[in-house]
């Protein structure tokens, strides 16, 4: 840990500690280890100061669509990525410049304190007021892709829907494979962070004002990094380190990466050319079918901020709201190849939503401009970290968590969602667990649609 953070020298046992002669060498070594761990633990990382201003600002997601007014951070629909390291302290000044809405902030997936002034989702930051957050990123924080968003009920859906979400990267995910950092420097490896959001607009070109006017099954505009259609270039045979996050409020993305080999005489690719017919004047852009299409393999190394214990190969990835996926993609060798990034047709169940197939963007493969080609960087297949298997530990408590909902037949009756038959109540503690124990939870979905399951401040297997 010390070497990862750049700390130099040796960790010394504090003066004044005397170790008596003992026949129990294990006891002596244990005491030394505890002292070393405590010394490292008390070394602070970097103090980072950031400011988030919450305001209304014009947002443009396509040249073929009128701009709309969003609720955003620092006047940007896609705010800058917060890049942190384990051990850092993030001091974040939160300024609510909205005139009529209370809000706050949640760092989704982070193993940080839920107490004020840290990740307390019950802090009300009222209009025209501010709050200074202080987040300590612990040394045991897993590296990977996370996100931050508004979390003050009952305004969460509309505020996230309007733009209040962004990405966090805790550095160090590639540490098991140091050669990849060299690849990022010389261009043999390219990192791409892709943030998925969608937005619904009413007949006036405005975001619906209240949650009852937002319906996740209605026509919507899907975006990658804030644009309805995104295009970028990649070098032939390059290793692409892809970091995708669904930071929207409601929509699922069922992603595939496909391509059709170009004409062998293809040269001087036009960067404005799109292989598929496409028009973003409509909210649902349907990709043309083509039987000659080939699907690229996705080599997954992390999901929702948890590094895998082995390389996981797949041809698609399903990203529910809040989900993240980090993977490698090998760019095709033939220049002129165009990779289509598509979200496929998907249904969340009889009582859920159905999403059409939509072409989100394309990657154009270009020749390597370097006369001395970069080294070939292989996809890592070994040296994945191992984790504790919690099934082998004593189980302190077994719980059943049921998810259910009502199905109102009248618009005058609100739709309600229940956990163990109860509506959410912030004044009630539903589960009390003892620190340091292992519990086994059985999650039962009794509804007729899929639901996302997530716990603040901790993970699970």
XYZ file of C-alpha atoms in Angstrom:
461
model
C 0.000 0.000 0.000
C 2.787 2.407 0.890
C 4.548 1.911 -2.426
C 1.287 2.377 -4.347
C 0.789 5.763 -2.687
C 4.351 6.830 -3.448
C 5.565 6.879 0.162
C 9.320 6.431 0.377
C 11.512 4.835 2.985
C 10.699 2.231 5.579
C 7.924 2.119 8.105
C 9.594 2.133 11.538
C 8.269 0.768 14.796
C 7.557 3.698 17.076
C 10.173 4.364 19.773
C 9.363 3.400 23.324
C 7.921 0.023 22.376
C 9.771 -2.840 24.096
C 9.284 -6.430 23.046
C 10.019 -8.874 25.835
C 11.745 -12.181 25.263
C 9.093 -14.678 24.336
C 8.933 -18.247 23.209
C 5.809 -17.348 21.235
C 7.427 -15.867 18.119
C 4.029 -15.647 16.434
C 2.795 -13.305 19.164
C 5.845 -11.063 18.719
C 5.401 -10.932 14.939
C 1.722 -10.161 15.351
C 2.515 -7.162 17.582
C 5.018 -5.856 15.047
C 2.510 -6.265 12.209
C -0.162 -4.385 14.153
C 2.206 -1.484 14.807
C 3.257 -1.318 11.168
C -0.353 -1.402 9.979
C -1.372 1.343 12.397
C 1.548 3.491 11.284
C 0.662 3.127 7.601
C -3.011 3.657 8.397
C -2.318 7.046 9.970
C -0.429 8.357 6.934
C -2.713 10.675 5.014
C -3.118 10.819 1.240
C -3.646 13.987 -0.749
C -6.058 16.688 0.389
C -8.209 17.518 -2.639
C -10.437 20.584 -2.784
C -13.339 20.739 -5.234
C -16.421 22.887 -5.714
C -19.746 21.750 -7.139
C -22.207 24.459 -8.091
C -25.745 23.211 -8.711
C -27.535 25.454 -11.167
C -29.820 25.630 -14.180
C -27.948 25.770 -17.481
C -28.683 25.259 -21.187
C -27.858 21.754 -22.436
C -27.335 20.721 -26.057
C -27.204 16.996 -26.812
C -27.541 17.167 -30.612
C -27.263 19.784 -33.390
C -30.623 18.490 -34.655
C -32.421 19.061 -31.360
C -33.167 22.322 -29.559
C -31.266 22.905 -26.346
C -33.109 22.532 -23.064
C -32.585 23.734 -19.513
C -31.016 21.137 -17.260
C -30.115 20.986 -13.590
C -26.379 20.398 -13.676
C -23.063 20.591 -11.836
C -20.816 23.533 -12.704
C -22.994 24.388 -15.752
C -22.028 21.085 -17.420
C -24.325 18.166 -18.321
C -21.280 15.880 -18.044
C -19.198 17.321 -15.184
C -15.443 16.691 -14.868
C -14.468 13.258 -13.532
C -13.372 13.164 -9.893
C -10.113 11.179 -9.831
C -9.105 9.969 -6.365
C -6.668 7.591 -4.671
C -7.151 5.427 -1.576
C -6.085 7.551 1.396
C -7.161 10.872 -0.138
C -9.319 13.420 1.629
C -11.870 15.132 -0.581
C -13.122 18.494 0.678
C -16.026 19.471 -1.519
C -17.863 22.787 -1.297
C -21.442 22.174 -2.433
C -23.336 25.299 -3.554
C -27.058 24.942 -4.244
C -28.015 27.815 -6.545
C -31.446 26.398 -7.331
C -34.291 28.690 -6.355
C -36.934 26.111 -5.492
C -35.406 22.689 -4.788
C -33.511 21.056 -1.935
C -30.768 18.639 -2.910
C -27.604 16.939 -1.647
C -24.846 14.554 -2.762
C -24.110 10.811 -2.628
C -20.891 9.085 -3.717
C -22.336 5.851 -5.096
C -20.473 2.639 -4.219
C -17.767 4.265 -2.093
C -16.715 2.650 1.224
C -16.873 5.921 3.135
C -18.493 7.190 6.305
C -22.266 7.762 6.145
C -22.027 10.357 8.893
C -22.144 14.118 8.481
C -20.125 15.867 6.966
C -19.382 12.808 4.818
C -21.817 10.672 2.796
C -24.947 11.431 4.811
C -27.808 11.246 2.278
C -30.201 12.902 4.735
C -28.406 16.257 4.692
C -30.865 18.831 3.267
C -29.057 21.507 1.286
C -31.816 24.031 0.758
C -32.084 26.553 -2.101
C -29.446 29.301 -2.098
C -27.388 27.568 0.606
C -24.120 25.637 0.792
C -22.471 22.761 2.607
C -18.846 21.677 2.989
C -18.503 17.918 2.540
C -15.431 16.076 3.824
C -14.901 12.575 2.443
C -12.024 10.391 3.627
C -11.250 7.709 1.041
C -10.008 4.734 3.081
C -6.962 2.715 2.102
C -9.201 -0.332 1.639
C -11.354 1.472 -0.942
C -11.423 -0.731 -4.078
C -10.102 0.935 -7.218
C -12.431 1.382 -10.146
C -15.303 3.397 -11.618
C -17.953 4.965 -9.378
C -20.382 7.852 -9.682
C -21.937 10.698 -7.700
C -25.489 12.016 -7.852
C -28.258 13.865 -6.051
C -29.917 11.807 -3.310
C -32.513 13.917 -1.498
C -35.965 12.335 -1.597
C -38.458 12.863 -3.172
C -36.514 14.821 -5.815
C -33.888 12.200 -6.741
C -35.380 10.929 -9.999
C -36.042 14.328 -11.541
C -32.715 15.817 -10.429
C -30.671 12.892 -11.768
C -32.873 12.885 -14.875
C -32.126 16.593 -15.358
C -28.359 16.115 -15.171
C -27.218 15.821 -11.550
C -24.801 12.916 -11.921
C -21.114 12.482 -12.710
C -18.254 9.979 -12.544
C -15.606 9.081 -9.953
C -12.480 7.055 -10.666
C -10.485 5.606 -7.791
C -7.086 5.079 -9.380
C -5.191 1.801 -9.251
C -7.398 -0.680 -11.107
C -4.561 -1.630 -13.464
C -1.961 -2.067 -10.707
C -1.860 -5.884 -11.136
C -0.565 -5.282 -14.690
C 2.025 -2.454 -14.566
C 2.908 -2.847 -18.252
C -0.483 -1.372 -19.161
C 0.485 1.982 -17.600
C 3.358 2.158 -20.089
C 0.843 1.425 -22.822
C -1.290 4.368 -21.701
C 1.780 6.587 -22.018
C 2.936 5.505 -25.472
C -0.505 5.091 -27.070
C -0.594 1.304 -27.292
C -3.441 1.380 -24.762
C -6.204 3.978 -24.739
C -8.561 4.682 -21.848
C -12.136 5.687 -22.681
C -14.592 6.743 -19.975
C -18.144 6.624 -21.369
C -21.055 7.958 -19.326
C -24.600 7.028 -20.307
C -27.560 9.312 -19.616
C -30.985 9.734 -21.129
C -33.431 12.616 -21.073
C -37.129 12.970 -21.862
C -38.488 16.212 -23.254
C -42.148 17.243 -23.379
C -43.921 18.995 -26.244
C -42.372 22.292 -25.158
C -38.865 20.843 -25.350
C -38.561 20.870 -21.561
C -37.698 18.203 -19.002
C -40.883 17.153 -17.137
C -41.156 19.145 -13.948
C -42.267 16.429 -11.512
C -41.660 12.708 -11.036
C -45.231 11.836 -12.084
C -44.529 13.268 -15.559
C -41.408 11.120 -16.020
C -42.041 7.602 -17.290
C -39.134 5.322 -18.045
C -41.104 3.527 -20.777
C -41.668 6.665 -22.840
C -39.639 7.789 -25.803
C -36.333 9.207 -24.645
C -33.036 10.573 -25.918
C -30.091 8.344 -24.977
C -26.664 9.936 -24.806
C -23.028 8.902 -24.512
C -20.911 11.550 -22.800
C -23.726 14.031 -23.266
C -24.320 13.534 -27.013
C -27.116 11.653 -28.792
C -24.569 10.219 -31.215
C -20.889 9.954 -30.290
C -17.981 9.248 -32.625
C -14.300 8.763 -31.941
C -11.258 7.162 -33.509
C -9.027 4.281 -32.445
C -5.776 3.010 -33.923
C -5.613 -0.340 -35.681
C -4.970 -3.247 -33.254
C -4.937 -0.868 -30.286
C -5.966 -2.138 -26.850
C -8.985 -0.119 -25.687
C -9.525 0.150 -21.933
C -13.246 0.910 -21.760
C -14.962 2.244 -18.645
C -18.747 2.458 -19.104
C -21.159 3.776 -16.468
C -24.937 4.126 -16.570
C -25.406 7.313 -14.558
C -29.002 7.912 -15.611
C -32.134 7.661 -13.494
C -34.183 4.892 -15.089
C -33.050 3.341 -18.370
C -31.279 -0.002 -18.886
C -28.568 -0.358 -21.563
C -27.909 -3.735 -23.202
C -24.640 -2.946 -24.994
C -22.963 -4.697 -27.904
C -19.967 -3.743 -30.053
C -20.228 -4.940 -33.646
C -18.506 -4.261 -36.968
C -18.626 -5.116 -40.646
C -15.307 -5.526 -42.438
C -14.876 -2.672 -44.932
C -14.110 -2.914 -48.617
C -10.468 -4.056 -48.964
C -9.840 -1.076 -51.271
C -11.103 1.319 -48.577
C -8.705 4.219 -47.971
C -8.707 7.771 -46.600
C -11.731 7.192 -44.364
C -14.107 10.112 -44.126
C -14.506 10.921 -40.425
C -18.022 12.206 -41.118
C -19.133 8.943 -42.765
C -21.516 6.723 -40.825
C -21.702 3.097 -41.845
C -25.320 2.763 -40.723
C -28.158 5.014 -41.837
C -28.830 7.232 -38.876
C -30.874 10.311 -38.054
C -30.947 11.824 -34.597
C -33.997 13.968 -35.317
C -36.078 11.192 -33.708
C -35.815 10.125 -30.091
C -35.500 6.413 -30.928
C -32.763 5.792 -33.471
C -33.053 2.238 -34.751
C -29.989 0.561 -36.194
C -30.320 -1.283 -39.503
C -30.034 -5.058 -39.408
C -27.141 -6.725 -41.203
C -26.412 -10.435 -41.123
C -22.725 -9.900 -41.923
C -22.174 -8.190 -38.609
C -19.506 -9.538 -36.264
C -19.552 -8.959 -32.520
C -16.411 -8.023 -30.648
C -15.512 -9.844 -27.450
C -15.563 -7.788 -24.260
C -12.892 -8.813 -21.736
C -14.297 -7.746 -18.379
C -12.008 -6.957 -15.462
C -14.316 -5.058 -13.073
C -18.041 -4.653 -12.389
C -19.566 -1.952 -10.187
C -16.199 -1.054 -8.679
C -15.224 -4.656 -7.904
C -12.239 -6.129 -9.713
C -12.823 -9.628 -11.040
C -10.855 -12.621 -9.799
C -10.466 -13.764 -13.422
C -10.956 -12.406 -16.924
C -14.631 -12.631 -17.947
C -15.390 -12.798 -21.673
C -18.777 -11.801 -23.109
C -20.378 -10.426 -26.267
C -22.640 -7.948 -24.464
C -23.037 -6.154 -21.162
C -26.259 -5.191 -19.387
C -26.015 -1.934 -17.458
C -28.906 -1.206 -15.123
C -29.188 2.320 -13.664
C -26.127 2.935 -11.502
C -24.143 0.006 -12.921
C -20.554 0.198 -14.227
C -18.458 -2.139 -16.332
C -14.722 -1.909 -17.061
C -13.305 -4.055 -19.821
C -10.788 -4.397 -22.635
C -11.618 -4.329 -26.313
C -9.148 -5.139 -29.083
C -9.505 -2.754 -32.033
C -9.796 -4.553 -35.392
C -6.627 -4.620 -37.476
C -8.172 -3.311 -40.720
C -8.209 0.505 -41.050
C -11.595 1.812 -42.112
C -13.487 -0.628 -39.936
C -16.332 1.033 -38.048
C -17.434 -0.352 -34.690
C -21.101 0.223 -33.879
C -21.942 0.768 -30.219
C -25.541 -0.382 -29.861
C -27.960 -0.825 -27.025
C -30.046 -3.835 -28.007
C -33.755 -4.358 -27.496
C -34.465 -5.151 -23.849
C -37.467 -5.702 -21.570
C -37.468 -5.546 -17.774
C -40.577 -7.719 -17.417
C -44.370 -7.751 -17.911
C -44.880 -4.817 -15.536
C -41.644 -3.122 -16.513
C -40.312 -1.238 -19.494
C -39.376 -2.188 -23.035
C -36.475 -0.410 -24.688
C -35.897 -0.405 -28.456
C -32.631 -1.083 -30.244
C -30.655 2.145 -30.631
C -27.328 2.989 -32.260
C -25.467 5.096 -29.694
C -22.229 5.813 -31.528
C -19.358 4.550 -33.635
C -15.596 4.050 -33.435
C -13.585 4.556 -36.632
C -10.425 2.420 -36.911
C -7.527 4.393 -38.418
C -4.013 3.382 -39.519
C -1.235 3.735 -36.966
C 0.360 7.121 -37.757
C 3.543 6.120 -35.935
C 6.230 4.891 -38.409
C 7.582 2.824 -35.501
C 4.487 0.973 -34.332
C 3.798 0.876 -30.615
C 4.470 -2.390 -28.793
C 1.618 -4.889 -28.811
C -0.044 -4.898 -25.390
C -1.763 -8.206 -24.604
C -5.003 -8.465 -22.662
C -4.128 -9.596 -19.108
C -5.251 -13.122 -18.337
C -3.383 -13.790 -15.090
C -2.430 -12.024 -11.844
C -6.023 -11.218 -10.901
C -6.399 -10.668 -7.139
C -8.155 -13.255 -5.025
C -10.825 -12.372 -2.486
C -12.127 -14.000 0.646
C -14.921 -16.479 0.023
C -17.557 -15.366 2.533
C -19.384 -18.682 2.185
C -16.612 -20.243 4.269
C -17.218 -17.919 7.246
C -19.681 -18.462 10.095
C -23.080 -16.990 9.239
C -24.281 -14.710 12.046
C -27.733 -13.992 10.609
C -29.886 -15.100 7.699
C -32.344 -12.611 6.245
C -34.984 -12.591 3.519
C -35.472 -9.283 1.721
C -38.576 -9.102 -0.468
C -39.166 -6.508 -3.189
C -42.742 -5.810 -4.255
C -44.999 -3.066 -5.613
C -48.628 -2.184 -6.150
C -50.282 -1.954 -9.556
C -52.730 0.992 -9.435
C -55.515 0.948 -12.004
C -56.184 4.648 -11.605
C -53.794 7.569 -12.169
C -55.091 9.073 -8.942
C -53.462 6.225 -7.013
C -49.659 6.532 -6.802
C -47.466 3.581 -7.616
C -45.664 2.372 -4.522
C -42.652 0.145 -3.977
C -42.087 -1.974 -0.866
C -39.250 -3.752 0.917
C -40.583 -6.534 3.153
C -44.062 -5.088 2.644
C -43.166 -1.621 3.937
C -42.842 1.757 2.284
C -39.571 3.586 2.755
C -39.366 5.629 5.956
C -36.131 7.426 6.764
C -37.029 7.443 10.477
C -37.181 3.647 10.662
C -34.284 1.176 10.872
C -35.232 -1.949 8.957
C -32.017 -3.925 9.435
C -29.476 -3.796 12.245
C -26.229 -5.669 11.670
C -23.160 -6.170 13.833
C -19.852 -4.891 12.475
C -17.425 -7.670 11.579
C -20.021 -10.404 11.087
C -21.084 -12.194 7.915
C -24.786 -12.354 7.023
C -26.555 -14.310 4.315
C -29.324 -12.418 2.529
C -31.851 -13.929 0.196
C -33.321 -11.292 -2.142
C -36.766 -12.191 -3.488
C -38.331 -10.093 -6.243
C -42.090 -10.603 -5.941
C -42.946 -8.008 -8.576
C -43.369 -8.481 -12.323
C -40.356 -6.374 -13.288
C -36.637 -6.318 -12.625
C -35.237 -4.259 -9.754
C -31.718 -3.063 -8.978
C -30.305 -3.950 -5.555
C -27.636 -1.805 -3.896
C -26.318 -1.146 -0.369
C -24.613 2.090 0.627
C -21.096 2.006 2.132
C -20.468 -1.714 1.682
C -20.357 -4.478 -0.875
C -21.510 -8.067 -0.997
C -20.770 -11.349 -2.751
